[in-house]
Amino acid sequence: MTVAAEFAHTVREIYDDLVTAVKGMMVTTRYLFHPNEIVTVQYGRKQYPGEPRHELDIPPTYRGELFNDVERCVVCELCAKACPTQCISMEFETGADKTRILHNFHIDMTICLFCGLCTEACPDKTKNEEGEKCLVMTNRYDFSTARKSEIGFHFVAGEKKLKAWREASRKRAEEKAAAKKAAAEAKKAAAARAAAEKKSDAGAKTTKPMTKGSESAPSKEGLS
Ligand code: SF4
Ligand code: SF4
């Protein structure tokens, strides 16, 4: 390359760099005076002015932090058994109607694989009107915190909640017992009715019916 060609190449590079710098400064200046056009999100800050975190446009199938609606949870432990990393744990007691009453339910998201196997295992009977099971993966992706113990889902039933659940269990047990008793009595009454009908049918069959001829016509013995 000749000296003249080298000089021309250098000038060309300087020109390109200047154009790039001016373009960059124009973009920066535009966003400086129009903050609502900001497209870069600083981690841990709001995406746009006035828009809170966790409300980004996330696909519905996104596997984020787990959540359990404990009011619908039947405490079957299927989720804990399905979890490959044992990050789900719970404690419970058995109520008067033999259903389980939840004391606490924990999901340690620090060892969660976000595989969703626990939500698959959760039974269909826990579904709400929208067809959502009690254990779901939310679209919450950012749960950074200074304390490890705060990461994950943690439910601990207070005394008030336990009392209400025990009372509901006792009522269900009473209703079940009353329904069972009523069904047994109804069955007994039906059996007694059937026996009475059978007896009356048998009585009707043993009585010989009288014919018209046997009442008026004299016998051959009487005529001779
Ligand atoms: S998503 Fe997977 S790893 Fe996480 S709690 Fe559920 S089963 Fe366990
Ligand atoms: S599988 Fe569902 S219903 Fe069963 S204990 Fe887990 S969250 Fe509760």
PDB file of C-alpha atoms and ligand atoms in Angstrom:
ATOM      1  CA  MET A   1       0.000   0.000   0.000  1.00  0.00           C
ATOM      2  CA  THR A   2       1.344   3.406  -0.955  1.00  0.00           C
ATOM      3  CA  VAL A   3       1.648   6.280   1.516  1.00  0.00           C
ATOM      4  CA  ALA A   4      -1.225   8.104  -0.211  1.00  0.00           C
ATOM      5  CA  ALA A   5      -3.481   5.038   0.051  1.00  0.00           C
ATOM      6  CA  GLU A   6      -2.611   4.589   3.734  1.00  0.00           C
ATOM      7  CA  PHE A   7      -3.422   8.249   4.394  1.00  0.00           C
ATOM      8  CA  ALA A   8      -6.772   7.950   2.602  1.00  0.00           C
ATOM      9  CA  HIS A   9      -7.603   4.800   4.625  1.00  0.00           C
ATOM     10  CA  THR A  10      -6.808   6.560   7.927  1.00  0.00           C
ATOM     11  CA  VAL A  11      -8.923   9.584   6.996  1.00  0.00           C
ATOM     12  CA  ARG A  12     -11.783   7.241   6.075  1.00  0.00           C
ATOM     13  CA  GLU A  13     -11.565   5.460   9.463  1.00  0.00           C
ATOM     14  CA  ILE A  14     -11.541   8.768  11.367  1.00  0.00           C
ATOM     15  CA  TYR A  15     -14.588   9.904   9.375  1.00  0.00           C
ATOM     16  CA  ASP A  16     -16.491   6.656  10.119  1.00  0.00           C
ATOM     17  CA  ASP A  17     -15.678   6.901  13.847  1.00  0.00           C
ATOM     18  CA  LEU A  18     -16.880  10.496  13.967  1.00  0.00           C
ATOM     19  CA  VAL A  19     -20.153   9.612  12.206  1.00  0.00           C
ATOM     20  CA  THR A  20     -20.735   6.698  14.651  1.00  0.00           C
ATOM     21  CA  ALA A  21     -20.005   8.934  17.666  1.00  0.00           C
ATOM     22  CA  VAL A  22     -22.387  11.635  16.410  1.00  0.00           C
ATOM     23  CA  LYS A  23     -25.150   9.050  15.799  1.00  0.00           C
ATOM     24  CA  GLY A  24     -24.684   7.643  19.318  1.00  0.00           C
ATOM     25  CA  MET A  25     -24.767  11.104  20.875  1.00  0.00           C
ATOM     26  CA  MET A  26     -27.960  11.911  18.949  1.00  0.00           C
ATOM     27  CA  VAL A  27     -29.685   8.805  20.412  1.00  0.00           C
ATOM     28  CA  THR A  28     -28.427   9.638  23.921  1.00  0.00           C
ATOM     29  CA  THR A  29     -29.568  13.268  23.606  1.00  0.00           C
ATOM     30  CA  ARG A  30     -33.007  12.175  22.355  1.00  0.00           C
ATOM     31  CA  TYR A  31     -33.588   9.844  25.349  1.00  0.00           C
ATOM     32  CA  LEU A  32     -32.231  12.537  27.677  1.00  0.00           C
ATOM     33  CA  PHE A  33     -35.090  14.864  26.704  1.00  0.00           C
ATOM     34  CA  HIS A  34     -37.716  12.092  26.196  1.00  0.00           C
ATOM     35  CA  PRO A  35     -37.338   9.756  29.239  1.00  0.00           C
ATOM     36  CA  ASN A  36     -40.573   7.886  28.416  1.00  0.00           C
ATOM     37  CA  GLU A  37     -38.842   6.394  25.380  1.00  0.00           C
ATOM     38  CA  ILE A  38     -36.297   4.545  27.525  1.00  0.00           C
ATOM     39  CA  VAL A  39     -35.963   0.966  26.326  1.00  0.00           C
ATOM     40  CA  THR A  40     -33.034  -0.228  28.444  1.00  0.00           C
ATOM     41  CA  VAL A  41     -34.098  -1.553  31.854  1.00  0.00           C
ATOM     42  CA  GLN A  42     -31.704  -1.237  34.738  1.00  0.00           C
ATOM     43  CA  TYR A  43     -31.825  -4.444  36.817  1.00  0.00           C
ATOM     44  CA  GLY A  44     -33.968  -4.092  39.897  1.00  0.00           C
ATOM     45  CA  ARG A  45     -35.686  -0.919  38.671  1.00  0.00           C
ATOM     46  CA  LYS A  46     -39.080  -0.295  37.125  1.00  0.00           C
ATOM     47  CA  GLN A  47     -39.357  -1.059  33.439  1.00  0.00           C
ATOM     48  CA  TYR A  48     -41.153   2.148  32.561  1.00  0.00           C
ATOM     49  CA  PRO A  49     -42.111   5.103  34.736  1.00  0.00           C
ATOM     50  CA  GLY A  50     -45.259   4.159  36.697  1.00  0.00           C
ATOM     51  CA  GLU A  51     -45.073   0.452  35.832  1.00  0.00           C
ATOM     52  CA  PRO A  52     -44.196  -1.832  38.757  1.00  0.00           C
ATOM     53  CA  ARG A  53     -41.846  -4.775  38.549  1.00  0.00           C
ATOM     54  CA  HIS A  54     -43.223  -8.258  37.740  1.00  0.00           C
ATOM     55  CA  GLU A  55     -45.710  -6.859  35.224  1.00  0.00           C
ATOM     56  CA  LEU A  56     -43.630  -7.350  32.127  1.00  0.00           C
ATOM     57  CA  ASP A  57     -45.054  -8.997  29.033  1.00  0.00           C
ATOM     58  CA  ILE A  58     -44.253 -12.590  30.044  1.00  0.00           C
ATOM     59  CA  PRO A  59     -45.649 -15.610  28.146  1.00  0.00           C
ATOM     60  CA  PRO A  60     -48.385 -17.501  30.068  1.00  0.00           C
ATOM     61  CA  THR A  61     -46.318 -20.702  29.946  1.00  0.00           C
ATOM     62  CA  TYR A  62     -43.365 -19.060  31.723  1.00  0.00           C
ATOM     63  CA  ARG A  63     -42.105 -21.050  34.728  1.00  0.00           C
ATOM     64  CA  GLY A  64     -41.462 -18.543  37.466  1.00  0.00           C
ATOM     65  CA  GLU A  65     -41.672 -18.665  41.243  1.00  0.00           C
ATOM     66  CA  LEU A  66     -44.013 -21.305  42.684  1.00  0.00           C
ATOM     67  CA  PHE A  67     -47.164 -20.389  44.596  1.00  0.00           C
ATOM     68  CA  ASN A  68     -49.590 -22.606  46.518  1.00  0.00           C
ATOM     69  CA  ASP A  69     -53.144 -21.510  47.307  1.00  0.00           C
ATOM     70  CA  VAL A  70     -53.237 -23.381  50.622  1.00  0.00           C
ATOM     71  CA  GLU A  71     -57.013 -22.970  50.954  1.00  0.00           C
ATOM     72  CA  ARG A  72     -57.440 -25.405  48.053  1.00  0.00           C
ATOM     73  CA  CYS A  73     -54.466 -27.643  48.881  1.00  0.00           C
ATOM     74  CA  VAL A  74     -55.560 -31.133  50.003  1.00  0.00           C
ATOM     75  CA  VAL A  75     -52.143 -31.832  51.589  1.00  0.00           C
ATOM     76  CA  CYS A  76     -51.656 -35.010  49.558  1.00  0.00           C
ATOM     77  CA  GLU A  77     -47.830 -34.614  49.407  1.00  0.00           C
ATOM     78  CA  LEU A  78     -47.790 -35.634  45.717  1.00  0.00           C
ATOM     79  CA  CYS A  79     -45.849 -32.481  44.812  1.00  0.00           C
ATOM     80  CA  ALA A  80     -43.139 -33.227  47.388  1.00  0.00           C
ATOM     81  CA  LYS A  81     -42.862 -36.827  46.166  1.00  0.00           C
ATOM     82  CA  ALA A  82     -42.559 -35.688  42.525  1.00  0.00           C
ATOM     83  CA  CYS A  83     -39.868 -33.080  43.215  1.00  0.00           C
ATOM     84  CA  PRO A  84     -36.409 -34.295  42.128  1.00  0.00           C
ATOM     85  CA  THR A  85     -34.561 -31.937  44.477  1.00  0.00           C
ATOM     86  CA  GLN A  86     -36.767 -32.295  47.584  1.00  0.00           C
ATOM     87  CA  CYS A  87     -37.386 -28.581  47.839  1.00  0.00           C
ATOM     88  CA  ILE A  88     -41.026 -28.971  48.991  1.00  0.00           C
ATOM     89  CA  SER A  89     -41.820 -29.798  52.613  1.00  0.00           C
ATOM     90  CA  MET A  90     -44.976 -29.653  54.721  1.00  0.00           C
ATOM     91  CA  GLU A  91     -46.365 -30.603  58.133  1.00  0.00           C
ATOM     92  CA  PHE A  92     -49.984 -31.429  58.942  1.00  0.00           C
ATOM     93  CA  GLU A  93     -52.415 -33.127  61.307  1.00  0.00           C
ATOM     94  CA  THR A  94     -55.435 -35.321  60.568  1.00  0.00           C
ATOM     95  CA  GLY A  95     -58.804 -33.680  61.170  1.00  0.00           C
ATOM     96  CA  ALA A  96     -62.039 -35.164  62.552  1.00  0.00           C
ATOM     97  CA  ASP A  97     -63.244 -36.049  59.043  1.00  0.00           C
ATOM     98  CA  LYS A  98     -59.880 -37.715  58.244  1.00  0.00           C
ATOM     99  CA  THR A  99     -58.781 -34.867  55.927  1.00  0.00           C
ATOM    100  CA  ARG A 100     -55.390 -33.272  56.515  1.00  0.00           C
ATOM    101  CA  ILE A 101     -55.002 -29.901  58.199  1.00  0.00           C
ATOM    102  CA  LEU A 102     -51.928 -28.007  57.037  1.00  0.00           C
ATOM    103  CA  HIS A 103     -49.543 -26.614  59.641  1.00  0.00           C
ATOM    104  CA  ASN A 104     -46.881 -25.314  57.255  1.00  0.00           C
ATOM    105  CA  PHE A 105     -45.837 -25.553  53.606  1.00  0.00           C
ATOM    106  CA  HIS A 106     -42.418 -24.523  52.282  1.00  0.00           C
ATOM    107  CA  ILE A 107     -40.847 -24.403  48.840  1.00  0.00           C
ATOM    108  CA  ASP A 108     -37.131 -23.654  48.761  1.00  0.00           C
ATOM    109  CA  MET A 109     -36.693 -21.860  45.423  1.00  0.00           C
ATOM    110  CA  THR A 110     -32.912 -21.738  45.897  1.00  0.00           C
ATOM    111  CA  ILE A 111     -32.672 -25.416  44.888  1.00  0.00           C
ATOM    112  CA  CYS A 112     -35.687 -25.483  42.548  1.00  0.00           C
ATOM    113  CA  LEU A 113     -35.027 -26.614  38.968  1.00  0.00           C
ATOM    114  CA  PHE A 114     -38.193 -24.924  37.633  1.00  0.00           C
ATOM    115  CA  CYS A 115     -39.093 -28.257  36.031  1.00  0.00           C
ATOM    116  CA  GLY A 116     -42.809 -28.006  36.901  1.00  0.00           C
ATOM    117  CA  LEU A 117     -43.120 -31.687  37.919  1.00  0.00           C
ATOM    118  CA  CYS A 118     -44.730 -30.686  41.209  1.00  0.00           C
ATOM    119  CA  THR A 119     -47.493 -28.757  39.431  1.00  0.00           C
ATOM    120  CA  GLU A 120     -48.091 -31.739  37.147  1.00  0.00           C
ATOM    121  CA  ALA A 121     -48.488 -34.020  40.179  1.00  0.00           C
ATOM    122  CA  CYS A 122     -50.901 -31.688  41.969  1.00  0.00           C
ATOM    123  CA  PRO A 123     -54.375 -33.304  41.659  1.00  0.00           C
ATOM    124  CA  ASP A 124     -57.094 -31.902  39.393  1.00  0.00           C
ATOM    125  CA  LYS A 125     -59.550 -31.710  42.293  1.00  0.00           C
ATOM    126  CA  THR A 126     -57.706 -28.614  43.549  1.00  0.00           C
ATOM    127  CA  LYS A 127     -58.632 -26.663  40.395  1.00  0.00           C
ATOM    128  CA  ASN A 128     -60.561 -23.404  40.720  1.00  0.00           C
ATOM    129  CA  GLU A 129     -63.194 -21.984  38.336  1.00  0.00           C
ATOM    130  CA  GLU A 130     -60.442 -20.935  35.941  1.00  0.00           C
ATOM    131  CA  GLY A 131     -59.117 -24.502  35.851  1.00  0.00           C
ATOM    132  CA  GLU A 132     -55.984 -23.581  37.808  1.00  0.00           C
ATOM    133  CA  LYS A 133     -54.570 -26.071  40.314  1.00  0.00           C
ATOM    134  CA  CYS A 134     -53.640 -24.851  43.791  1.00  0.00           C
ATOM    135  CA  LEU A 135     -49.911 -25.238  43.063  1.00  0.00           C
ATOM    136  CA  VAL A 136     -48.811 -23.099  40.116  1.00  0.00           C
ATOM    137  CA  MET A 137     -45.701 -21.599  38.594  1.00  0.00           C
ATOM    138  CA  THR A 138     -46.271 -17.850  38.464  1.00  0.00           C
ATOM    139  CA  ASN A 139     -44.672 -15.392  36.049  1.00  0.00           C
ATOM    140  CA  ARG A 140     -42.641 -13.918  38.908  1.00  0.00           C
ATOM    141  CA  TYR A 141     -39.036 -14.132  37.772  1.00  0.00           C
ATOM    142  CA  ASP A 142     -37.296 -11.626  40.014  1.00  0.00           C
ATOM    143  CA  PHE A 143     -37.202 -12.589  43.676  1.00  0.00           C
ATOM    144  CA  SER A 144     -33.755 -11.286  44.497  1.00  0.00           C
ATOM    145  CA  THR A 145     -33.358 -10.375  48.151  1.00  0.00           C
ATOM    146  CA  ALA A 146     -30.667  -9.850  50.753  1.00  0.00           C
ATOM    147  CA  ARG A 147     -31.952 -12.781  52.860  1.00  0.00           C
ATOM    148  CA  LYS A 148     -31.839 -16.354  51.596  1.00  0.00           C
ATOM    149  CA  SER A 149     -34.650 -17.346  53.967  1.00  0.00           C
ATOM    150  CA  GLU A 150     -37.010 -15.014  52.092  1.00  0.00           C
ATOM    151  CA  ILE A 151     -36.573 -16.832  48.792  1.00  0.00           C
ATOM    152  CA  GLY A 152     -39.393 -19.229  47.998  1.00  0.00           C
ATOM    153  CA  PHE A 153     -42.923 -19.881  49.179  1.00  0.00           C
ATOM    154  CA  HIS A 154     -43.450 -20.106  52.938  1.00  0.00           C
ATOM    155  CA  PHE A 155     -46.795 -20.675  54.631  1.00  0.00           C
ATOM    156  CA  VAL A 156     -47.264 -21.180  58.364  1.00  0.00           C
ATOM    157  CA  ALA A 157     -50.814 -21.548  59.685  1.00  0.00           C
ATOM    158  CA  GLY A 158     -51.545 -19.374  62.702  1.00  0.00           C
ATOM    159  CA  GLU A 159     -53.683 -20.555  65.627  1.00  0.00           C
ATOM    160  CA  LYS A 160     -56.742 -18.751  64.222  1.00  0.00           C
ATOM    161  CA  LYS A 161     -56.420 -20.495  60.856  1.00  0.00           C
ATOM    162  CA  LEU A 162     -55.852 -23.901  62.473  1.00  0.00           C
ATOM    163  CA  LYS A 163     -58.903 -23.404  64.675  1.00  0.00           C
ATOM    164  CA  ALA A 164     -61.059 -22.526  61.646  1.00  0.00           C
ATOM    165  CA  TRP A 165     -59.811 -25.534  59.664  1.00  0.00           C
ATOM    166  CA  ARG A 166     -60.343 -27.895  62.639  1.00  0.00           C
ATOM    167  CA  GLU A 167     -63.863 -26.545  63.098  1.00  0.00           C
ATOM    168  CA  ALA A 168     -64.627 -27.021  59.386  1.00  0.00           C
ATOM    169  CA  SER A 169     -63.272 -30.578  59.588  1.00  0.00           C
ATOM    170  CA  ARG A 170     -65.434 -31.311  62.640  1.00  0.00           C
ATOM    171  CA  LYS A 171     -68.540 -29.961  60.868  1.00  0.00           C
ATOM    172  CA  ARG A 172     -67.831 -32.056  57.787  1.00  0.00           C
ATOM    173  CA  ALA A 173     -67.417 -35.137  59.998  1.00  0.00           C
ATOM    174  CA  GLU A 174     -70.762 -34.432  61.709  1.00  0.00           C
ATOM    175  CA  GLU A 175     -72.515 -33.866  58.378  1.00  0.00           C
ATOM    176  CA  LYS A 176     -71.018 -37.061  57.005  1.00  0.00           C
ATOM    177  CA  ALA A 177     -72.136 -39.033  60.068  1.00  0.00           C
ATOM    178  CA  ALA A 178     -75.652 -37.540  59.868  1.00  0.00           C
ATOM    179  CA  ALA A 179     -75.894 -38.353  56.152  1.00  0.00           C
ATOM    180  CA  LYS A 180     -74.693 -41.907  56.822  1.00  0.00           C
ATOM    181  CA  LYS A 181     -77.245 -42.330  59.618  1.00  0.00           C
ATOM    182  CA  ALA A 182     -80.067 -40.954  57.435  1.00  0.00           C
ATOM    183  CA  ALA A 183     -79.083 -43.280  54.592  1.00  0.00           C
ATOM    184  CA  ALA A 184     -79.033 -46.290  56.957  1.00  0.00           C
ATOM    185  CA  GLU A 185     -82.473 -45.382  58.348  1.00  0.00           C
ATOM    186  CA  ALA A 186     -83.883 -44.895  54.852  1.00  0.00           C
ATOM    187  CA  LYS A 187     -82.491 -48.288  53.841  1.00  0.00           C
ATOM    188  CA  LYS A 188     -83.991 -49.920  56.932  1.00  0.00           C
ATOM    189  CA  ALA A 189     -87.402 -48.319  56.275  1.00  0.00           C
ATOM    190  CA  ALA A 190     -87.311 -49.427  52.628  1.00  0.00           C
ATOM    191  CA  ALA A 191     -86.462 -52.989  53.702  1.00  0.00           C
ATOM    192  CA  ALA A 192     -89.341 -52.996  56.222  1.00  0.00           C
ATOM    193  CA  ARG A 193     -91.760 -51.724  53.550  1.00  0.00           C
ATOM    194  CA  ALA A 194     -90.613 -54.380  51.101  1.00  0.00           C
ATOM    195  CA  ALA A 195     -91.048 -57.120  53.751  1.00  0.00           C
ATOM    196  CA  ALA A 196     -94.580 -55.905  54.594  1.00  0.00           C
ATOM    197  CA  GLU A 197     -95.563 -55.865  50.903  1.00  0.00           C
ATOM    198  CA  LYS A 198     -94.172 -59.362  50.429  1.00  0.00           C
ATOM    199  CA  LYS A 199     -96.141 -60.632  53.434  1.00  0.00           C
ATOM    200  CA  SER A 200     -99.387 -59.110  52.191  1.00  0.00           C
ATOM    201  CA  ASP A 201     -98.864 -60.629  48.687  1.00  0.00           C
ATOM    202  CA  ALA A 202     -98.271 -64.069  50.223  1.00  0.00           C
ATOM    203  CA  GLY A 203    -101.505 -63.786  52.304  1.00  0.00           C
ATOM    204  CA  ALA A 204    -103.546 -62.910  49.204  1.00  0.00           C
ATOM    205  CA  LYS A 205    -102.239 -65.981  47.329  1.00  0.00           C
ATOM    206  CA  THR A 206    -103.216 -68.503  50.114  1.00  0.00           C
ATOM    207  CA  THR A 207    -106.925 -67.322  50.157  1.00  0.00           C
ATOM    208  CA  LYS A 208    -108.952 -69.430  47.521  1.00  0.00           C
ATOM    209  CA  PRO A 209    -111.061 -67.213  45.272  1.00  0.00           C
ATOM    210  CA  MET A 210    -114.919 -67.982  45.145  1.00  0.00           C
ATOM    211  CA  THR A 211    -116.453 -68.626  41.650  1.00  0.00           C
ATOM    212  CA  LYS A 212    -120.000 -67.547  40.627  1.00  0.00           C
ATOM    213  CA  GLY A 213    -121.160 -71.182  39.879  1.00  0.00           C
ATOM    214  CA  SER A 214    -120.098 -72.559  43.232  1.00  0.00           C
ATOM    215  CA  GLU A 215    -122.421 -70.100  45.034  1.00  0.00           C
ATOM    216  CA  SER A 216    -125.817 -71.020  43.244  1.00  0.00           C
ATOM    217  CA  ALA A 217    -125.512 -74.406  41.481  1.00  0.00           C
ATOM    218  CA  PRO A 218    -126.453 -77.446  43.691  1.00  0.00           C
ATOM    219  CA  SER A 219    -124.029 -80.362  43.811  1.00  0.00           C
ATOM    220  CA  LYS A 220    -124.770 -83.775  42.219  1.00  0.00           C
ATOM    221  CA  GLU A 221    -124.811 -85.292  45.713  1.00  0.00           C
ATOM    222  CA  GLY A 222    -127.541 -82.909  46.834  1.00  0.00           C
ATOM    223  CA  LEU A 223    -129.770 -83.804  43.812  1.00  0.00           C
ATOM    224  CA  SER A 224    -129.681 -87.604  44.294  1.00  0.00           C
TER     225      SER A 224
HETATM  226  S1  SF4 B   1     -40.409 -27.045  39.862  1.00  0.00           S
HETATM  227 FE1  SF4 B   1     -39.316 -29.022  39.957  1.00  0.00          FE
HETATM  228  S2  SF4 B   1     -37.592 -28.654  41.312  1.00  0.00           S
HETATM  229 FE2  SF4 B   1     -38.982 -26.929  41.606  1.00  0.00          FE
HETATM  230  S3  SF4 B   1     -40.267 -27.522  43.362  1.00  0.00           S
HETATM  231 FE3  SF4 B   1     -41.345 -28.200  41.526  1.00  0.00          FE
HETATM  232  S4  SF4 B   1     -40.687 -30.320  41.189  1.00  0.00           S
HETATM  233 FE4  SF4 B   1     -39.221 -29.371  42.626  1.00  0.00          FE
HETATM  234  S1  SF4 B   2     -49.817 -31.786  45.254  1.00  0.00           S
HETATM  235 FE1  SF4 B   2     -51.082 -29.946  45.359  1.00  0.00          FE
HETATM  236  S2  SF4 B   2     -52.750 -30.555  46.748  1.00  0.00           S
HETATM  237 FE2  SF4 B   2     -51.097 -32.023  47.053  1.00  0.00          FE
HETATM  238  S3  SF4 B   2     -49.885 -31.189  48.752  1.00  0.00           S
HETATM  239 FE3  SF4 B   2     -48.936 -30.462  46.862  1.00  0.00          FE
HETATM  240  S4  SF4 B   2     -49.869 -28.470  46.523  1.00  0.00           S
HETATM  241 FE4  SF4 B   2     -51.151 -29.519  47.984  1.00  0.00          FE
END
